[in-house]
Short mmCIF file of C-alpha atoms and ligand atoms in Angstrom, two decimals:
data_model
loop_
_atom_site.label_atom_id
_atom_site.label_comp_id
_atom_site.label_asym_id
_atom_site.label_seq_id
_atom_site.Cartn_x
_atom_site.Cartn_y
_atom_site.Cartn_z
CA UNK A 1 0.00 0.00 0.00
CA UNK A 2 2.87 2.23 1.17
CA UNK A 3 4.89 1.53 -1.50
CA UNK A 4 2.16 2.86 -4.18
CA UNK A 5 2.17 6.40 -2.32
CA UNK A 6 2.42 9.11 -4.06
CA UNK A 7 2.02 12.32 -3.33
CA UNK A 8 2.32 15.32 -5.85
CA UNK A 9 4.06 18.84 -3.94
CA UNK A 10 3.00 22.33 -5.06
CA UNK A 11 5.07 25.41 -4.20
CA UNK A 12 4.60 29.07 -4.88
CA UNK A 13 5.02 31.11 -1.84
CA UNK A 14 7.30 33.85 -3.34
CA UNK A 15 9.25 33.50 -6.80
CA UNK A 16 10.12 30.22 -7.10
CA UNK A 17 7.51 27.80 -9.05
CA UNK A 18 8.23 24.58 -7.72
CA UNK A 19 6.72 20.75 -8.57
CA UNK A 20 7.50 17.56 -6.95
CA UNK A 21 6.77 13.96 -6.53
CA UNK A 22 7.56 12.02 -3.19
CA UNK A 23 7.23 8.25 -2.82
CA UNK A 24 6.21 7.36 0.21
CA UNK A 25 7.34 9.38 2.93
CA UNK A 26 11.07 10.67 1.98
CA UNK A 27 11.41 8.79 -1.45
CA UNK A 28 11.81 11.79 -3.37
CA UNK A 29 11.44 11.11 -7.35
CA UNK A 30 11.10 13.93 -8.78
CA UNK A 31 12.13 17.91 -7.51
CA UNK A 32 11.74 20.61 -10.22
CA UNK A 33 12.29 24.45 -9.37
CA UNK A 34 11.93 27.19 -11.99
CA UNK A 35 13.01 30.60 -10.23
CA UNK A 36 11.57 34.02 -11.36
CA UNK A 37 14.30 35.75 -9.90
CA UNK A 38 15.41 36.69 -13.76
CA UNK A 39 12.10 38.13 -14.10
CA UNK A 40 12.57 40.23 -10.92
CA UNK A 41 16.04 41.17 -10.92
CA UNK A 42 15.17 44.33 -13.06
CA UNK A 43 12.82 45.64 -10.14
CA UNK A 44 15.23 45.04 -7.26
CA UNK A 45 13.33 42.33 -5.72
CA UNK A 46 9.81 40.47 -6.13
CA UNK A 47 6.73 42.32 -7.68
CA UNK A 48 4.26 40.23 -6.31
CA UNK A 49 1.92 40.86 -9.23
CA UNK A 50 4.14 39.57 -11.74
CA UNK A 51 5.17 36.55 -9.92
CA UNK A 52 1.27 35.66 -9.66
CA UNK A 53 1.30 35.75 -13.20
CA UNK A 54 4.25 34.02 -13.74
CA UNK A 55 3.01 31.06 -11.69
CA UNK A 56 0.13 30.42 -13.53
CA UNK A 57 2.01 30.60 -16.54
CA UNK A 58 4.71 27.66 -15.38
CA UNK A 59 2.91 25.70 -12.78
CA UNK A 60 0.66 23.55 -15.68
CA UNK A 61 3.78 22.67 -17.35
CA UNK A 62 5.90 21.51 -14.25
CA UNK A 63 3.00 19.32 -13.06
CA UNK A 64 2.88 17.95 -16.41
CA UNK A 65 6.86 17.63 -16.29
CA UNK A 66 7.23 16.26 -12.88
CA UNK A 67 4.60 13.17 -13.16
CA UNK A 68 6.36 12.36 -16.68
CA UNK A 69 9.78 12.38 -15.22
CA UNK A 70 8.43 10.17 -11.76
CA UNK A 71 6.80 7.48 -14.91
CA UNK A 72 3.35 8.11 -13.13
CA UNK A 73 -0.02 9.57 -14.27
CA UNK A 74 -2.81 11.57 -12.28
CA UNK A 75 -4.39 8.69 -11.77
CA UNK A 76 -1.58 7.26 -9.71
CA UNK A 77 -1.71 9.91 -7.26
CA UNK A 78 -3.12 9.53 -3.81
CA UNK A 79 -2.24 13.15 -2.24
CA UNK A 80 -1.78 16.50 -3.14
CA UNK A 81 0.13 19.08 -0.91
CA UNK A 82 0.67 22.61 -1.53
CA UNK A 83 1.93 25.68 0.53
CA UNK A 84 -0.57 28.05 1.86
CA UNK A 85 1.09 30.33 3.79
CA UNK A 86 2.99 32.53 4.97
CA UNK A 87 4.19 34.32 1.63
CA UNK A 88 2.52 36.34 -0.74
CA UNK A 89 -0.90 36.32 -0.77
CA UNK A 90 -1.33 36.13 -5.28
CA UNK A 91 1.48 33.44 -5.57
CA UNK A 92 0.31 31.50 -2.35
CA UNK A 93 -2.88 31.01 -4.04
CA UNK A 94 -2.00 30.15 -7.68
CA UNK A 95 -0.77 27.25 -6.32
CA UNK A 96 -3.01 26.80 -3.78
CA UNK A 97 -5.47 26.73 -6.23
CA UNK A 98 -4.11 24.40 -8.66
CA UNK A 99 -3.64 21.72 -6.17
CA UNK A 100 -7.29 22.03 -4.52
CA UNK A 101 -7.78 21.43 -8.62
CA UNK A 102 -5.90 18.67 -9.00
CA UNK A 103 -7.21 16.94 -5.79
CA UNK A 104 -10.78 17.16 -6.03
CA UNK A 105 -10.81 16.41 -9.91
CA UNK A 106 -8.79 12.97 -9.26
CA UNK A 107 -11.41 12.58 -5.78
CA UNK A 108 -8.29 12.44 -3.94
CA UNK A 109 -6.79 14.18 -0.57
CA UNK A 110 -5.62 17.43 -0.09
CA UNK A 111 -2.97 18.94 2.35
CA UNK A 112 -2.39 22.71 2.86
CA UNK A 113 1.24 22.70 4.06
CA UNK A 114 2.79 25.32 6.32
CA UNK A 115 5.75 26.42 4.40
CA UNK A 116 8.24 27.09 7.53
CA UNK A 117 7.51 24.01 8.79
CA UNK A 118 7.96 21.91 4.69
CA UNK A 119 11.83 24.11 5.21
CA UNK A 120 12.38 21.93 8.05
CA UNK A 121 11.41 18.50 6.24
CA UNK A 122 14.83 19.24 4.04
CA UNK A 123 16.26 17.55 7.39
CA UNK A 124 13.81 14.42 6.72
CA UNK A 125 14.82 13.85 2.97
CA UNK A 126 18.10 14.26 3.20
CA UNK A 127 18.32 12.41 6.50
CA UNK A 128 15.40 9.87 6.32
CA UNK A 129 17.23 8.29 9.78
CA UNK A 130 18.15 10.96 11.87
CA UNK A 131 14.55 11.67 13.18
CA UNK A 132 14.60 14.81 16.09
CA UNK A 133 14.77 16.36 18.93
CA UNK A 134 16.72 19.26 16.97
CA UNK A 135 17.28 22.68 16.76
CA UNK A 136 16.34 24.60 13.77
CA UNK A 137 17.86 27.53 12.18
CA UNK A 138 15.64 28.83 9.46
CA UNK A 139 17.15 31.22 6.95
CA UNK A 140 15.96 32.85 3.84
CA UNK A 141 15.33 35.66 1.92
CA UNK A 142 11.72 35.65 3.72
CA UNK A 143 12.08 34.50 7.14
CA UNK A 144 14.47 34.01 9.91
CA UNK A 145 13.90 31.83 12.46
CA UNK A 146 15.06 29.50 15.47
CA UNK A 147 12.55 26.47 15.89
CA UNK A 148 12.66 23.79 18.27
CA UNK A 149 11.59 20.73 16.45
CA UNK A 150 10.44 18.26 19.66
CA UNK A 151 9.44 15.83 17.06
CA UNK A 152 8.34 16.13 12.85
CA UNK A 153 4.68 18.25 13.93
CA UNK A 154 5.33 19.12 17.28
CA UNK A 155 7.15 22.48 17.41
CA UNK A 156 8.49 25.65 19.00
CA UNK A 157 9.38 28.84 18.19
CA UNK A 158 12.34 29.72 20.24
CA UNK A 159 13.31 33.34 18.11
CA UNK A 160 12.60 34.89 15.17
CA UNK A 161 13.76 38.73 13.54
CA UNK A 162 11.86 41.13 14.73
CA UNK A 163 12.36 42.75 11.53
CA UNK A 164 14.24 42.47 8.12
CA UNK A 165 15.26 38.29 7.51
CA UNK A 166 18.89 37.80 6.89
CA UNK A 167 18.31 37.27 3.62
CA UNK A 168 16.71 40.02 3.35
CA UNK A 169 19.45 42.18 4.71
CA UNK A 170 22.01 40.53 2.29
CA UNK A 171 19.54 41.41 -0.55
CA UNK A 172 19.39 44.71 0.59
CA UNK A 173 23.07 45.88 1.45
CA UNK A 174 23.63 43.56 -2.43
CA UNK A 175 21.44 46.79 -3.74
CA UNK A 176 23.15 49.29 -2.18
CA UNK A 177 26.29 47.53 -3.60
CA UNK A 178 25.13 47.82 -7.06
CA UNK A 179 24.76 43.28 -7.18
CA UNK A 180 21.55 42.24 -9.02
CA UNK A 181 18.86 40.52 -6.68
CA UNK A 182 18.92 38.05 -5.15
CA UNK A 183 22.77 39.30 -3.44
CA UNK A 184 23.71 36.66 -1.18
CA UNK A 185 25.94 34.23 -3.46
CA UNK A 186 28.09 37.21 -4.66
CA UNK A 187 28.44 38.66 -0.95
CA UNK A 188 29.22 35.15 -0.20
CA UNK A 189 31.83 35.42 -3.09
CA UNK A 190 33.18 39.14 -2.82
CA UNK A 191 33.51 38.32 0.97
CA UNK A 192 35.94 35.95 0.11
CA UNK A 193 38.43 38.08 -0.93
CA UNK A 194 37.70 40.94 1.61
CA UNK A 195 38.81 41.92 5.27
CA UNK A 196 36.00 41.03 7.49
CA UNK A 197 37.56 43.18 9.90
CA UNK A 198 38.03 45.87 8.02
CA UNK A 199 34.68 48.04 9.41
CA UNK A 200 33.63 47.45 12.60
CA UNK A 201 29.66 47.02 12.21
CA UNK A 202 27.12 46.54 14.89
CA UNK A 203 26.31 42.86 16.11
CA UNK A 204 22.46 43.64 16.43
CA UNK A 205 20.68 41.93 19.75
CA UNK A 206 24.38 39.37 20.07
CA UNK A 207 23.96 40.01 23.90
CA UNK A 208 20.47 40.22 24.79
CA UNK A 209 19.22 37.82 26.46
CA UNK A 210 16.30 36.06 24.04
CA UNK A 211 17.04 34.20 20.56
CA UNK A 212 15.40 37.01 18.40
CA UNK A 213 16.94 38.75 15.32
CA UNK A 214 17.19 41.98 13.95
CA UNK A 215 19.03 43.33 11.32
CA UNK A 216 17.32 46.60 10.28
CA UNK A 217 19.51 48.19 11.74
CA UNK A 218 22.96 46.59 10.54
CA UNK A 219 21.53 47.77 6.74
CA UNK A 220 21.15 51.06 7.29
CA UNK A 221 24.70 50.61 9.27
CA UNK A 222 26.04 49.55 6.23
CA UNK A 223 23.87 51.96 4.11
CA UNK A 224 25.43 55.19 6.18
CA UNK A 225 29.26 53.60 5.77
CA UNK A 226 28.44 53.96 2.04
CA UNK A 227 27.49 57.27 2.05
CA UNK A 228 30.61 58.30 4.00
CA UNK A 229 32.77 56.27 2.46
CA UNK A 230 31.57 55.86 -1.49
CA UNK A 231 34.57 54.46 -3.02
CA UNK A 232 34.87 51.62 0.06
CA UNK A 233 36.19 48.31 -1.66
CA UNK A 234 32.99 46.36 -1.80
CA UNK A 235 34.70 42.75 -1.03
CA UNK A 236 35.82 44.64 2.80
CA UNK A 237 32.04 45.89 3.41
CA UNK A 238 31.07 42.54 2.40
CA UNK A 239 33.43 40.87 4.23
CA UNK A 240 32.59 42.97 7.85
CA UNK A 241 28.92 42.96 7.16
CA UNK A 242 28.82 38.84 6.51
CA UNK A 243 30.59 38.74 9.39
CA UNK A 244 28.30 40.37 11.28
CA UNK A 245 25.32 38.32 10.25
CA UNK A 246 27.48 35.52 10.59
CA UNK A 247 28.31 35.98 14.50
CA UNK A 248 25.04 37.15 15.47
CA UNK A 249 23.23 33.78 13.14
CA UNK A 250 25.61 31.22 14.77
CA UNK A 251 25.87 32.83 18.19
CA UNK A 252 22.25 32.63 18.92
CA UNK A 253 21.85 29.23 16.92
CA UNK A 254 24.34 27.53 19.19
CA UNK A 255 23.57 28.74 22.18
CA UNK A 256 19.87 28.23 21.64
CA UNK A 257 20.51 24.79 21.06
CA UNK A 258 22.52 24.40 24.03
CA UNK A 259 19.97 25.90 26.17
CA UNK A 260 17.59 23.65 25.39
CA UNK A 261 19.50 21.06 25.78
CA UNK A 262 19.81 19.42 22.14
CA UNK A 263 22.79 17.76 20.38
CA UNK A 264 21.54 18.68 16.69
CA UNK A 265 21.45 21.95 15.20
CA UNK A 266 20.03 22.06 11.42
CA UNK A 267 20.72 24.71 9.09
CA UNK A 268 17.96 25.14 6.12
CA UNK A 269 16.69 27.87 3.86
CA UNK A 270 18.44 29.94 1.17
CA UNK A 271 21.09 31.27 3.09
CA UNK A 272 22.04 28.14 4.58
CA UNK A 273 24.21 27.84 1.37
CA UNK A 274 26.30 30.69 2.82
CA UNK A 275 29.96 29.37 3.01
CA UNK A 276 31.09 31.48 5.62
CA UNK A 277 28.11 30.63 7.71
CA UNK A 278 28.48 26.51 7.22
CA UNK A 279 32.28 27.01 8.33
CA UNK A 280 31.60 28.88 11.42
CA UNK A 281 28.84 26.69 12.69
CA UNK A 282 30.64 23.84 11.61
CA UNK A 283 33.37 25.20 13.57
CA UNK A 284 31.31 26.39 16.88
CA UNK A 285 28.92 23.34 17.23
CA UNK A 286 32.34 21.18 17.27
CA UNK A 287 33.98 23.39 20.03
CA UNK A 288 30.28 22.86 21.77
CA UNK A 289 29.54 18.68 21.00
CA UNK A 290 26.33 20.00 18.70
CA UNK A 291 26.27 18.10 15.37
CA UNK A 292 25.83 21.22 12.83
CA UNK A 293 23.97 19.21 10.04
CA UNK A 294 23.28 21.23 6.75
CA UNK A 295 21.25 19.24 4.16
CA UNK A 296 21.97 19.85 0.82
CA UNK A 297 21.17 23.42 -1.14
CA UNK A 298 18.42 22.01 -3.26
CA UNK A 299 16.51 20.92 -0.41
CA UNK A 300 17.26 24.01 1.50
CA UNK A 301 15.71 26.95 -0.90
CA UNK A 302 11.98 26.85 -1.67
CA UNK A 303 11.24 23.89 -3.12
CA UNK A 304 8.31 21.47 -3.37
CA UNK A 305 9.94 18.08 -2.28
CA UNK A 306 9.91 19.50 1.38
CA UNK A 307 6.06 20.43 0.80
CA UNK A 308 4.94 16.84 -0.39
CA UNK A 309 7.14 15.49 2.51
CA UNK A 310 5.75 17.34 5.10
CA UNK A 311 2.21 16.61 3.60
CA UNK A 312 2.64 12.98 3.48
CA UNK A 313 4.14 13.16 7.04
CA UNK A 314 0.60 14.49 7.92
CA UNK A 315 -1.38 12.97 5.74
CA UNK A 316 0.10 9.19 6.57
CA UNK A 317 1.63 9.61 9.99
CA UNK A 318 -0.62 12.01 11.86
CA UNK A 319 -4.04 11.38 9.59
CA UNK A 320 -4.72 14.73 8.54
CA UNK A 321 -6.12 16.48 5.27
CA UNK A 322 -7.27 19.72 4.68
CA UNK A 323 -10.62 21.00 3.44
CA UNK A 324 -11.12 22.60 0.31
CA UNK A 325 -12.06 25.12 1.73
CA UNK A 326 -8.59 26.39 2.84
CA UNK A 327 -7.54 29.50 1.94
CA UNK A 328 -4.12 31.36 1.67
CA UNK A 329 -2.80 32.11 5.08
CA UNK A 330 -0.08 35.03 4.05
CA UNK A 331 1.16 35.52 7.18
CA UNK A 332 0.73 32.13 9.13
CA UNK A 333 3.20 31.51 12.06
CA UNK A 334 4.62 27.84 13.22
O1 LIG B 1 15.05 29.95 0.77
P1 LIG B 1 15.20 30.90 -0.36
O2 LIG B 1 15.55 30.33 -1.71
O3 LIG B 1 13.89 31.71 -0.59
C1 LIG B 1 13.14 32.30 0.43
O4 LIG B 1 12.29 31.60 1.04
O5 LIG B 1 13.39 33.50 0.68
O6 LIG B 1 16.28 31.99 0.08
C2 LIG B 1 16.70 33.02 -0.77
C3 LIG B 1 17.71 33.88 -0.04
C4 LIG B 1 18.05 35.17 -0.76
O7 LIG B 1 17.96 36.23 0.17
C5 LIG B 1 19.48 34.95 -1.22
O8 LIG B 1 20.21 36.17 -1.31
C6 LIG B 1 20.01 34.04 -0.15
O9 LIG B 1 18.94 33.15 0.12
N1 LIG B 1 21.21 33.28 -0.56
C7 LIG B 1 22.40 33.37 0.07
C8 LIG B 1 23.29 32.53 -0.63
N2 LIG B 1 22.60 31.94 -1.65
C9 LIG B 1 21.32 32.41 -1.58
N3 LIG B 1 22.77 34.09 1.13
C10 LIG B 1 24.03 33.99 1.53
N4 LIG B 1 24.97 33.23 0.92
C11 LIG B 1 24.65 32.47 -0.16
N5 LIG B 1 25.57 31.70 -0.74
ZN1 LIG B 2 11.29 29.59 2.04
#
């Protein structure tokens, strides 16, 4: 019975259009991604009109894609998950939509999937044996977050940014640098070769004494260094603002891990790709006897293999579907 599972995974949050198809629980057969962030670039980040559009345009032909690449039909589908919050309201319900479509015309189930809590089934497929307690460390372009994960359902939210996400803030400060959107991979890059020392920015909240974020504040930091200084070598502001993310991101991710008393800490989300992020984590959680684990990239930006997985977790483990009823949930907590 099991082993004819399948369950079809519909993302659209924010500007990635995103198709899979899971067997079983962490089987993963098929994980496409098409990214709008071409289409966006020109506007300096995502016009959420346009992406709407844009997912409409793509999803038909990804479903289409994705059941011809897992060798399966419609009619060999037994679930359908898609996001429905938090993100933007137009995208979140293009795909919404189409899966509530695809569901009740095959008479099949449907799962609304909390997209924070698909990021942390990344752990699950790349890790099918390494079930929690762990810490998470949630970090994207849209959220930033530190989420005790008692068990796959059963969460907490331990800290989150009470402001811009990290992502965000790279984004941002990749503007003010003149990088196309979305920044992070060329800060990662230009960092490289820069002087993370070199300016001395602000470590926003490092010492106070909960696990939330902010880094509002550290961009317009950065943004007033500019302005002062408008022929600074770009690789050195990278290099001291990084590191500032950097310390405050792993400083709170460790030690929130430690104080509630967990041995795992697991990195997912688009800026978990950040080098100098894996090698200081990697670094601290070994000084500490935390296991940093980071599953790979393409199960740590938006994608839809963590939605079907966290859908069939529900679905098959905990019994749950959603009605058809559901509607998008833009701003939906965990
Ligand atoms: O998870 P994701 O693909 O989408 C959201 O849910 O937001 O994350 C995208 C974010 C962007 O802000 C991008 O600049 C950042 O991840 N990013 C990076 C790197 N690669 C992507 N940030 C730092 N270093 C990288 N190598
Ligand atoms: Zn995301």
């Amino acid at each position: 019975m099991m082993e004819d599972f399948y369950t079809l995974g519909i993302e659209t949050s924010c500007d990635e259009t995103a198709v899979a198809v899971l067997h079983g629980q962490t089987d993963l057969k098929v994980n496409l991604v098409y990214s709008q962030a071409k289409i966006h670039s020109r506007y300096g980040g995502v016009v959420p009109e346009v992406a709407s559009r844009d997912h409409l345009r793509k999803l038909p032909y990804l479903v289409k894609e994705a059941l011809e690449g897992a060798r399966i039909g419609f009619s060999d589908l037994k679930l359908v998950a898609a996001t429905f919050g938090p993100g933007l309201v137009g995208p979140l319900l293009v795909g919404l939509s189409y899966g509530k479509g695809i569901a009740f015309g095959r008479g099949i189930p449907f799962i609304g999937v909390n997209h924070l809590e698909g990021h942390l089934f990344a752990h699950r497929l790349a890790y099918p044996d390494d079930p929690p307690p762990f810490m998470g460390l949630l970090v994207s372009g849209g959220h930033t977050a530190l989420i005790k994960v008692v068990d796959y359902g059963s969460y907490q939210l331990v800290g989150t940014t009470i402001d811009d996400a990290a992502g965000e803030a790279l984004d941002k400060v990749g503007k003010m640098l003149g990088i196309d959107y979305p920044a992070g991979a060329e800060i990662d890059r230009l960092a490289a070769e820069g002087d993370p020392s070199a300016i001395d920015f602000p470590r926003p909240l490092i010492s106070s004494p909960g696990f939330d974020f902010s880094f509002a504040g550290l961009k317009t930091s950065v943004l007033y260094y500019l302005r002062k200084h408008p022929s600074a070598d770009p690789r050195d502001v990278s290099a001291s603002f990084l590191a500032s993310v950097v310390d405050v991101l792993a400083g709170k991710a460790i030690e929130a891990t430690r104080r509630h008393h967990l041995r795992k800490l697991v990195v997912v989300g688009g800026v978990a790709a950040n080098r100098h992020l894996r090698a200081r984590l990697a670094e601290d959680g070994k000084a500490r006897g935390i296991g940093v684990f980071f599953p790979p990239v393409r199960y740590c930006t938006d994608n839809a293999a963590m939605i079907a997985a966290c859908g069939a977790f529900r679905h098959l483990t905990l019994g749950e579907s959603s009605p058809l009823s559901l509607t998008a949930s833009p701003s939906l907590s965990i």
